[in-house]
Short mmCIF file of C-alpha atoms and ligand atoms in Angstrom, two decimals:
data_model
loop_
_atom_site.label_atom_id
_atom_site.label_comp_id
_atom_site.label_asym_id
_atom_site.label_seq_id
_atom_site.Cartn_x
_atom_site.Cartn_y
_atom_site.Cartn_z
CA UNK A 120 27.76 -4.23 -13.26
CA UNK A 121 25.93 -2.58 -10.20
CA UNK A 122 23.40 -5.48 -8.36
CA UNK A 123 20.41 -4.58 -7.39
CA UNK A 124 17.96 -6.98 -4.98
CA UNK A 125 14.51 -5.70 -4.96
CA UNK A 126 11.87 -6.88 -2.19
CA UNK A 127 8.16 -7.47 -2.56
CA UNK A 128 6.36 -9.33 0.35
CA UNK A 129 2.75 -8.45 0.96
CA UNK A 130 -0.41 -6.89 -1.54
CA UNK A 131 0.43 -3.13 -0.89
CA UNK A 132 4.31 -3.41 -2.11
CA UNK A 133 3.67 -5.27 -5.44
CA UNK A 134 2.56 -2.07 -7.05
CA UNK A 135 5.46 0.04 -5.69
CA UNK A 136 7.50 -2.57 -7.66
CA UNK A 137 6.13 -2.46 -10.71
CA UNK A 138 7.52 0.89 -12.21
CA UNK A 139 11.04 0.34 -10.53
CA UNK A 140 11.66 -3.08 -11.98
CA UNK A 141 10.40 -1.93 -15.84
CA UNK A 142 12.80 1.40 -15.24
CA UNK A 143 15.80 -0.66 -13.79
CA UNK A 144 15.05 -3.10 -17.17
CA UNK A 145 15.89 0.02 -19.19
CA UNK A 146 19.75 0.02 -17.97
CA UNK A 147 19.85 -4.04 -18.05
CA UNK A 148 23.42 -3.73 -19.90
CA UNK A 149 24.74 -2.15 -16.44
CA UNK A 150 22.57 -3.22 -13.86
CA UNK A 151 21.35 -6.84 -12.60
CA UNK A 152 17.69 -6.70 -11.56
CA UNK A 153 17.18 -9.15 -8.88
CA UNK A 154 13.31 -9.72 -7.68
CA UNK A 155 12.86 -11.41 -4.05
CA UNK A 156 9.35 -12.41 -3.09
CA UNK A 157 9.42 -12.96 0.45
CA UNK A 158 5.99 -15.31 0.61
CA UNK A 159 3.99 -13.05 3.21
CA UNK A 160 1.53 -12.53 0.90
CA UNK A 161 0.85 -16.10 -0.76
CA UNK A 162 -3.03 -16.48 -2.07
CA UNK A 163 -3.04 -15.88 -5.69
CA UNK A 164 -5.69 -13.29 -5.33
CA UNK A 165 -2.97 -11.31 -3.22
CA UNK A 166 -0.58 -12.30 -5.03
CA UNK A 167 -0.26 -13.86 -8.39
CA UNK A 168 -2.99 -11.45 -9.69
CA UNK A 169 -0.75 -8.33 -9.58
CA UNK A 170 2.34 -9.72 -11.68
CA UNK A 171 0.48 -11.06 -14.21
CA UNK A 172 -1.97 -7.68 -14.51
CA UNK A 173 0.69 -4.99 -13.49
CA UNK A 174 3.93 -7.28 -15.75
CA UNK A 175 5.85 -7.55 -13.41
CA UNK A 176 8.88 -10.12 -13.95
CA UNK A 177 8.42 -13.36 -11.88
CA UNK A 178 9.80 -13.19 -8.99
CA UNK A 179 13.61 -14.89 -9.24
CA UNK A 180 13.70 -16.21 -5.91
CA UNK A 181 10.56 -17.11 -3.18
CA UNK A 182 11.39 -16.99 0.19
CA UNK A 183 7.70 -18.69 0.40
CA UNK A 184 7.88 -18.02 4.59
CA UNK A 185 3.84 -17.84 4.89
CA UNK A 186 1.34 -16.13 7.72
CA UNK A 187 2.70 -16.47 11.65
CA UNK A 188 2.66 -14.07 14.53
CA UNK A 189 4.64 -10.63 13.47
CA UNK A 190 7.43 -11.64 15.26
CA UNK A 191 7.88 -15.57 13.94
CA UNK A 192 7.28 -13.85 10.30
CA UNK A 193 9.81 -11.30 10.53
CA UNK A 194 12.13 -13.57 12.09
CA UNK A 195 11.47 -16.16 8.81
CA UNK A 196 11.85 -13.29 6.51
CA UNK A 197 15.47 -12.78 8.01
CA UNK A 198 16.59 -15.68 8.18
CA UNK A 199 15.80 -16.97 4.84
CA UNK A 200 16.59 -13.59 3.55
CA UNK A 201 20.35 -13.62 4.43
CA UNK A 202 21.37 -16.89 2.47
CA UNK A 203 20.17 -15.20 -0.40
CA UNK A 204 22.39 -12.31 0.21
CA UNK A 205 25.54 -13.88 0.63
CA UNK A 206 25.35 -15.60 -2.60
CA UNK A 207 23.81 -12.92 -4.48
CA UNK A 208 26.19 -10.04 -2.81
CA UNK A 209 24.22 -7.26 -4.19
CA UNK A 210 25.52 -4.21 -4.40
CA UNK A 211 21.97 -2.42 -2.79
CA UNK A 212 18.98 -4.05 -1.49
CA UNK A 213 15.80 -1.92 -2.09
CA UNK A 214 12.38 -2.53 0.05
CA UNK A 215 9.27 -0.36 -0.28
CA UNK A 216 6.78 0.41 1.78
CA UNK A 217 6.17 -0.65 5.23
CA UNK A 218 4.88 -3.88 5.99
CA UNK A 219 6.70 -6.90 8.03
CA UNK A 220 8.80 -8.02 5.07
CA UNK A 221 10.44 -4.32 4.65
CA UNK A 222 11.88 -4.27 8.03
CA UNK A 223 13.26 -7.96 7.90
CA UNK A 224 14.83 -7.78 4.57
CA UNK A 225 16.30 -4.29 5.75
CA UNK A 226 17.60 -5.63 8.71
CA UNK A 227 19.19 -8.41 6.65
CA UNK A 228 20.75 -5.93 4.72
CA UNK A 229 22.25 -3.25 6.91
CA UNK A 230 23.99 -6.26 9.41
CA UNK A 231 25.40 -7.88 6.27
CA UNK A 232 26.72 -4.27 5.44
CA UNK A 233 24.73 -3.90 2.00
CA UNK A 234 23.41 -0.65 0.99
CA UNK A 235 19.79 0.08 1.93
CA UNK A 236 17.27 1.94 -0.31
CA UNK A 237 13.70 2.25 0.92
CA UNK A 238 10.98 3.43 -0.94
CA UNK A 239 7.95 5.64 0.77
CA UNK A 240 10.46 6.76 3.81
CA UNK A 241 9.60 9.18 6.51
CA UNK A 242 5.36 8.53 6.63
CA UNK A 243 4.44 8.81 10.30
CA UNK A 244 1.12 8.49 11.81
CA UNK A 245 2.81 8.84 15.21
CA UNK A 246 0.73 6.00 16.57
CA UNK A 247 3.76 3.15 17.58
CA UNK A 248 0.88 0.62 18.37
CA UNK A 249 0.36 0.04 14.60
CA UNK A 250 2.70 -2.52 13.81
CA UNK A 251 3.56 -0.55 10.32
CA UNK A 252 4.83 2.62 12.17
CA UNK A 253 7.60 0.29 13.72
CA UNK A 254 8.39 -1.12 10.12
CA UNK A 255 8.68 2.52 9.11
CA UNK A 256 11.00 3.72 12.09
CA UNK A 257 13.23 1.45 12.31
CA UNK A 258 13.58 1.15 8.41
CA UNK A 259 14.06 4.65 8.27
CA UNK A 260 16.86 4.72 10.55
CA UNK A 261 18.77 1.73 9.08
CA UNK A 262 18.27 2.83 5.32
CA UNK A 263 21.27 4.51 3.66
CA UNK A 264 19.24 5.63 0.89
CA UNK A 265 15.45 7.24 1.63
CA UNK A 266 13.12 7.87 -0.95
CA UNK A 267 10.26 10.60 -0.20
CA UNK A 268 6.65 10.82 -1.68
CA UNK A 269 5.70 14.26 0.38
CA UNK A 270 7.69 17.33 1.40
CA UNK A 271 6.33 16.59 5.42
CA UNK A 272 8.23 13.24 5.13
CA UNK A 273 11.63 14.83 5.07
CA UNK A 274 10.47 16.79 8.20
CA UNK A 275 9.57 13.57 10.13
CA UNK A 276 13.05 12.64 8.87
CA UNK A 277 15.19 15.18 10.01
CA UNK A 278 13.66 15.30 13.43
CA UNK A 279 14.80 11.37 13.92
CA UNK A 280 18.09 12.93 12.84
CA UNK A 281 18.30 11.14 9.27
CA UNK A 282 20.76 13.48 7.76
CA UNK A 283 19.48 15.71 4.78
CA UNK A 284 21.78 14.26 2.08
CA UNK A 285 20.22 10.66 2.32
CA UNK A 286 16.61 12.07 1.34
CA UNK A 287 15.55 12.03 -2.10
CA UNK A 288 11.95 13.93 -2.98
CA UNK A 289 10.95 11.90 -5.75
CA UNK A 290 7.39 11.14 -5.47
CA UNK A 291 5.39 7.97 -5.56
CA UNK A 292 5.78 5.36 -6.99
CA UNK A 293 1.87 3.68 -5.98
CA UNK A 294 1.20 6.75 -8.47
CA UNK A 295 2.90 5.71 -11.48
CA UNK A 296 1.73 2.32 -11.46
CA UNK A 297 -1.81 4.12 -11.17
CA UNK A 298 -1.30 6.11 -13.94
CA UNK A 299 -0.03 3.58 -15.90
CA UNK A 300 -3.08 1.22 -15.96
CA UNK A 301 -6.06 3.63 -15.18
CA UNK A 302 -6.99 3.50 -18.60
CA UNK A 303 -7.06 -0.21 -18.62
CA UNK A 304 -8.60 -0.09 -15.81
CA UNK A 305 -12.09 2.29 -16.88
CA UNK A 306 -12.39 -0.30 -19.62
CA UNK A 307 -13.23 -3.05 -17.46
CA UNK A 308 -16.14 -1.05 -16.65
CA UNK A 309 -16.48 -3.26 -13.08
CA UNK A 310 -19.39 -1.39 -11.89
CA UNK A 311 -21.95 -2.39 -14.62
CA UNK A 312 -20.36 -6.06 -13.93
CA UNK A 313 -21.89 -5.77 -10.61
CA UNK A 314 -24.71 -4.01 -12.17
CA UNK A 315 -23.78 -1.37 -9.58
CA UNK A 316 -24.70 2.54 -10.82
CA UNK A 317 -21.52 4.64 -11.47
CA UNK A 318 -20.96 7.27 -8.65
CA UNK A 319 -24.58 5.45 -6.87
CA UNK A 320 -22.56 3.08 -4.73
CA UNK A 321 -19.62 3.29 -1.90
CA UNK A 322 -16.36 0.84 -1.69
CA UNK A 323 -15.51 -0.09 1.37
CA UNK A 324 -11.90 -2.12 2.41
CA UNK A 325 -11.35 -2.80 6.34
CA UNK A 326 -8.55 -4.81 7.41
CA UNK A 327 -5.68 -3.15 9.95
CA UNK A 328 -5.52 -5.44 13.04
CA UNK A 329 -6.59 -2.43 15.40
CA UNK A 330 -10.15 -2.41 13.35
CA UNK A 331 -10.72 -5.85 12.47
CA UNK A 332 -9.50 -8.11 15.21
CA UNK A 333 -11.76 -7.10 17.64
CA UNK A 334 -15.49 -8.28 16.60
CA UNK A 335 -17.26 -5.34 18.77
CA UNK A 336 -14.86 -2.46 17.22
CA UNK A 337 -15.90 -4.14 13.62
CA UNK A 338 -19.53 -4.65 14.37
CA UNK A 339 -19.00 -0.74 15.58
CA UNK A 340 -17.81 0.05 12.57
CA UNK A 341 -20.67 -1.70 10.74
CA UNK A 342 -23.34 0.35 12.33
CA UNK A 343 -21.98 3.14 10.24
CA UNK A 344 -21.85 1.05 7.06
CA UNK A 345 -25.32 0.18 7.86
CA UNK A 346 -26.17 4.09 8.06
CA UNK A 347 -24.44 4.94 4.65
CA UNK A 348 -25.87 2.04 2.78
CA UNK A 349 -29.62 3.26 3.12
CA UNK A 350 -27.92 6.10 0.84
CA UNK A 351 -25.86 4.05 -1.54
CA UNK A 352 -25.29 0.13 -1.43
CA UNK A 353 -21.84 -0.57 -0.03
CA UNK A 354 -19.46 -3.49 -1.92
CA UNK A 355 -17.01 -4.82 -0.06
CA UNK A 356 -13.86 -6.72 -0.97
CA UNK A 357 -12.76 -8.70 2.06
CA UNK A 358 -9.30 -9.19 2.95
CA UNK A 359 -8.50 -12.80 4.50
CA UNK A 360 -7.41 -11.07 8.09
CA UNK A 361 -10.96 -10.05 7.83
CA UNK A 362 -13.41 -12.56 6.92
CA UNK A 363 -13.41 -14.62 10.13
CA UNK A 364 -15.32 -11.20 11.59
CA UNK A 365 -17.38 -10.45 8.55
CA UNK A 366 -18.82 -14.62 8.93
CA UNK A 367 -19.47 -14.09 12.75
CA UNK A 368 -21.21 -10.99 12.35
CA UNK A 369 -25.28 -10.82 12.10
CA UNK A 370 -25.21 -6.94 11.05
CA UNK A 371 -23.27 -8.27 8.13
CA UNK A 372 -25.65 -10.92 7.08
CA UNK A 373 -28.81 -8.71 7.61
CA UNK A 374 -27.17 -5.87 5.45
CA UNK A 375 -26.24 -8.86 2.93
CA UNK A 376 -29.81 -10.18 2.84
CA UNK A 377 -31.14 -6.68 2.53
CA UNK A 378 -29.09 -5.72 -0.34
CA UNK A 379 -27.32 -3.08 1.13
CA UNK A 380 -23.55 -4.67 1.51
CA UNK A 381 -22.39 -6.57 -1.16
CA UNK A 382 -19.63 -8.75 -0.24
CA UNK A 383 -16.48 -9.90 -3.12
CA UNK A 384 -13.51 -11.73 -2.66
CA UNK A 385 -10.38 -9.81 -2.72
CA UNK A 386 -10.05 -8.17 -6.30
CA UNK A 387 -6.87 -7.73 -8.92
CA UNK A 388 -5.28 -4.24 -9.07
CA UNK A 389 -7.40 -3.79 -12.50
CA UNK A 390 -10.72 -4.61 -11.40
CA UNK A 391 -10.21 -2.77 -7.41
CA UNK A 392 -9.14 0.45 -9.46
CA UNK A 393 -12.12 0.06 -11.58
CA UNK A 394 -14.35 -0.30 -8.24
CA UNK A 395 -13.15 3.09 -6.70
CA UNK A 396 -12.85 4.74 -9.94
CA UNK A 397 -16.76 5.22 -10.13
CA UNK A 398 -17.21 4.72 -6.70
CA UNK A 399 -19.52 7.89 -4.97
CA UNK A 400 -17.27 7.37 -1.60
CA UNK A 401 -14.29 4.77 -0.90
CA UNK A 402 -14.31 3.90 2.84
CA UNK A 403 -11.16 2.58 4.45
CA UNK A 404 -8.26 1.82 6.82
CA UNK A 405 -5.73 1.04 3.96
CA UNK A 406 -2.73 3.64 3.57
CA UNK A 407 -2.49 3.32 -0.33
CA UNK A 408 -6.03 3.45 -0.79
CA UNK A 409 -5.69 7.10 0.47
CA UNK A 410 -3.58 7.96 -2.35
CA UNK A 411 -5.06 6.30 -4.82
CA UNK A 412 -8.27 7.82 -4.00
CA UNK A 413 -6.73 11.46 -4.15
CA UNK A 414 -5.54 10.93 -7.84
CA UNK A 415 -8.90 9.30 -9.07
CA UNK A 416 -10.71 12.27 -7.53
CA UNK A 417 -12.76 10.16 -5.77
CA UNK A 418 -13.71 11.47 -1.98
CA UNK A 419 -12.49 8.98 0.75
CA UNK A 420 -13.15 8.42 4.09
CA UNK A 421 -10.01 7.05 6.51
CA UNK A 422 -11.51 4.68 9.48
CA UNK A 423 -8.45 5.60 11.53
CA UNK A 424 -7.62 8.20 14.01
CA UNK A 425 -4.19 9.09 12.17
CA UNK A 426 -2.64 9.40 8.74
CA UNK A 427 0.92 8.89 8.14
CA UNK A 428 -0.34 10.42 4.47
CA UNK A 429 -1.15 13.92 5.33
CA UNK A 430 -0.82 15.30 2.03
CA UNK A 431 -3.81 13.28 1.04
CA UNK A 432 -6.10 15.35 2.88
CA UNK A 433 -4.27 18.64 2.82
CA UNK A 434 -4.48 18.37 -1.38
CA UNK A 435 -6.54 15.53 -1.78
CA UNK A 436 -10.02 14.20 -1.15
CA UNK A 437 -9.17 12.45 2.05
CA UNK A 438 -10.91 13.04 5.40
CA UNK A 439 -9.66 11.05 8.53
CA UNK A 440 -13.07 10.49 10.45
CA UNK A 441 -12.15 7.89 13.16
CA UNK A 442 -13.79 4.71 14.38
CA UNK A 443 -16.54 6.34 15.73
CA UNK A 444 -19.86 5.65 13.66
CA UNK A 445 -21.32 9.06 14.16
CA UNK A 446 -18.03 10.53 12.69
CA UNK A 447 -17.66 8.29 10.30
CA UNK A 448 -21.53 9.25 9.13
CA UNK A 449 -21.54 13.29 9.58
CA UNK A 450 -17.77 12.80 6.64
CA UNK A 451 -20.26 10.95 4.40
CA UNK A 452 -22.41 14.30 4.91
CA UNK A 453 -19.63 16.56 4.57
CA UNK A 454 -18.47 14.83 1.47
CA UNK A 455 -21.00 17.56 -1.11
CA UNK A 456 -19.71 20.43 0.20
CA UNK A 457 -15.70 19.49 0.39
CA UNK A 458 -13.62 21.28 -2.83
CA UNK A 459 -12.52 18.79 -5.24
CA UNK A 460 -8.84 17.53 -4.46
CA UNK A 461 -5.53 18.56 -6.50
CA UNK A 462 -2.68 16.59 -7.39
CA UNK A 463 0.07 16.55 -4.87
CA UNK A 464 3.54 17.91 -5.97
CA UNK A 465 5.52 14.93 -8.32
CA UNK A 466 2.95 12.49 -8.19
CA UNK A 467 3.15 12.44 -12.07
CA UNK A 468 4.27 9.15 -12.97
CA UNK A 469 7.65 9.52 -13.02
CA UNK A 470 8.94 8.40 -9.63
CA UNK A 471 10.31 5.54 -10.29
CA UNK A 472 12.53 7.10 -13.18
CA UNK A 473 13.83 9.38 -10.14
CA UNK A 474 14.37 6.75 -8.22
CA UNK A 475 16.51 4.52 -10.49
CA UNK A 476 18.86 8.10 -11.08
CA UNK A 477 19.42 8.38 -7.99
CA UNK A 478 20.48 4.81 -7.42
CA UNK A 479 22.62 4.61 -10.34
CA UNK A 480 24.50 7.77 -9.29
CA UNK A 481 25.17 6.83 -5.92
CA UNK A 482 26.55 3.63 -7.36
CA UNK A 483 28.61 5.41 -9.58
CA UNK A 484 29.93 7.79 -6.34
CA UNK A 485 30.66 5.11 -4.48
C1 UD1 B 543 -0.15 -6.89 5.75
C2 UD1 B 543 0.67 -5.69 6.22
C3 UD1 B 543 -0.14 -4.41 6.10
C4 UD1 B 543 -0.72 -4.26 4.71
C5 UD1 B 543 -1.53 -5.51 4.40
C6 UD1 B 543 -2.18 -5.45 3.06
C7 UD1 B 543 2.29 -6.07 8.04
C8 UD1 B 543 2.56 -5.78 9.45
N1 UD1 B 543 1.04 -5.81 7.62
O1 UD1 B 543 -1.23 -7.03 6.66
O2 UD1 B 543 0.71 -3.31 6.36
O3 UD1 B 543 -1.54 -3.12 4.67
O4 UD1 B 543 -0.65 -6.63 4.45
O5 UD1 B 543 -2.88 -6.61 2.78
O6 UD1 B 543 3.16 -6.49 7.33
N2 UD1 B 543 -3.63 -14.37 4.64
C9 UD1 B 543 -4.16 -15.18 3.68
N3 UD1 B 543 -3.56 -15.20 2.45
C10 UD1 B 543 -2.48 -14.44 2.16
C11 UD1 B 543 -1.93 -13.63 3.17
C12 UD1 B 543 -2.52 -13.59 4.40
O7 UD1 B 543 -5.15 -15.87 3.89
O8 UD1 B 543 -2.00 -14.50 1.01
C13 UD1 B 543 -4.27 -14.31 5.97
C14 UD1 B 543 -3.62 -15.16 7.00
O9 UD1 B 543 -4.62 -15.70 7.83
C15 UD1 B 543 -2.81 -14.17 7.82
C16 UD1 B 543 -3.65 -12.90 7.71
O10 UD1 B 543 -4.25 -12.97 6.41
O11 UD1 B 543 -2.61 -14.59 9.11
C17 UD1 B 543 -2.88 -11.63 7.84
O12 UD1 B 543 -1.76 -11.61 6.94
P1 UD1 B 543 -0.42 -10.79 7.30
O13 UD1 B 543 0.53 -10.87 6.19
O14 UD1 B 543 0.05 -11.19 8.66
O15 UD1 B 543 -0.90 -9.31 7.50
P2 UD1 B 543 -2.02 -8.43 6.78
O16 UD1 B 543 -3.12 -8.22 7.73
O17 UD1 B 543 -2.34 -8.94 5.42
#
């Protein structure tokens, strides 16, 4: 019997989970599907929504360790993460993504000598003061096991001297939980909910620390909202990291009063697919929202001065216009004249069938 441990922490990983844990149910005579829910992600719209939408088995075990600085969380994550190795003894530990409960539970792993899967390996966006580009490093180097969604990731791989045999191209995973429930999600028809026109309005999601900490670089940021929204309304679902700066700011308020920003709580997978599905522009800092958009064929602008998703604008309908309002404005211009986006190589809704293959022949090997 080959034990697996799988680890979900924050929004952005529970949909990576999704297709591994229903593949890894397939084989449940010969493998032991373990889910771990570290707690960093708690509310149940950040939470609880995405199981019970996307199916996803209930977590077995919460490590419930809760919002602190970066460093007290990942240092919670650990140590209530090792316990839970030593009496499970998996045989591999798998984490996805890159937020702060990847690198802690990886950590865990490779000092209790455990093999180490992770899931989106080898995204860079070369910039080491986000605090995801550190997960992604050091996870990298740690990992035994490194799972690819884009040929430049094995690149970024083999330059940090990764050798070649531990990469696995199998595509991405975000994808085939997308696929899965697009359908599902067109039939909520969320738009004429809001009574917002399909295509007539733009979604907007803001909440990495470097744009939403500061209140002047997110009223910045708002002046170009403001700009777009005399074009189409803007609806905007705000993450908790980001409220405290939405309430403080007057922009907001005038733009809410006006009509022209309409402000939601955070939203369930279903319903947030929905929104960008027949959405004219999706505006963002999120990482996943850039692939997401590229599948829905949906142009999106990137409020950050890097990608560590490259293939999103080199295929897809991504453009990475800064922090700059006047940048930010002219891609909302541009956005007519761009050629629609293709579908990047193996991001077909079968990644996470790759994925469990691979793991269940390196068990085998071993
Ligand atoms: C985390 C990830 C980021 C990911 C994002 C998606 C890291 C370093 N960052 O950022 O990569 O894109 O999740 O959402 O791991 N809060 C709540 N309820 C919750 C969770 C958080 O109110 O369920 C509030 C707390 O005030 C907390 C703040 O949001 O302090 C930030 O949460 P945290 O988990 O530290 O990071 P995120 O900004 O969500």
């Amino acid at each position: 019997m080959q034990r697996i441990v799988t680890v979900a922490g924050a929004r952005p990983n529970f949909m990576k989970i999704a297709p591994i844990a229903r593949q890894l149910a397939r084989f449940a005579d010969t493998v032991r599907h373990t889910i771990v829910h570290t707690g960093q992600h708690y509310d149940r719209k950040m939470s609880e929504v995405f199981f019970d939408q996307l199916g996803i088995p209930e977590p077995d075990i919460n490590l419930n360790v809760g919002s602190a600085s970066h460093t007290a969380q990942t240092a919670a994550v650990m140590t209530a993460f090792e316990p839970v190795i030593d009496s499970l003894r998996p045989d591999t530990v798998v984490v996805v993504g890159d937020v702060n409960s990847t690198l802690a539970c990886a950590l865990v792993a490779a000092k209790r000598g455990v093999r180490l899967a992770h899931v989106e390996a080898g995204l860079r966006s070369f910039d080491r003061t986000m605090p995801e580009e550190i997960n992604r490093v050091l996870t990298d180097q740690i990992s035994d096991v490194l799972f690819t969604t884009e040929r430049t990731a094995a690149v970024n791989l083999a330059r940090e001297g990764i050798p070649e045999h531990r990469v696995h191209f199998v595509g991405n995973v975000m994808i085939d939980t997308l696929l899965a429930h697009r359908e599902r999600a067109r039939a909520l028809a969320v738009a004429q909910q809001y009574g917002l026109q399909p295509r007539a309005y733009g979604t907007l999601t803001l909440h990495r620390p470097s744009n939403v900490d500061d209140q002047s670089m997110f009223d910045s940021l708002l002046t170009a909202i403001a700009d777009i929204s005399r074009d189409v309304p803007i609806v905007f679902p705000v993450h908790p990291r980001t409220r405290p700066r939405v309430l403080a700011s007057p922009l907001a308020s005038t733009l809410v009063e006006r009509g022209a920003l309409r402000l939601l709580e955070p939203l369930g997978y279903l319903e947030f697919i929905g929104l960008m599905d027949s959405s004219a522009v999706v505006l963002t800092d999120s990482g996943g929202i850039q692939e997401e958009t590229t599948i829905l064929q949906v142009p999106c602008l990137t409020l950050r001065t890097t990608t560590e998703r490259p293939i999103t604008v080199s295929a897809g309908t991504n453009q990475v216009v800064g922090t700059q309002p006047a940048d930010i404005v002219a891609g909302w211009r541009r956005i007519g004249s761009r050629p629609p986006g293709t579908v990047p190589e193996l991001w077909d809704g079968r990644a996470a069938e790759r994925i469990v293959d691979v793991l269940r022949q390196v068990f085998i090997a071993a």
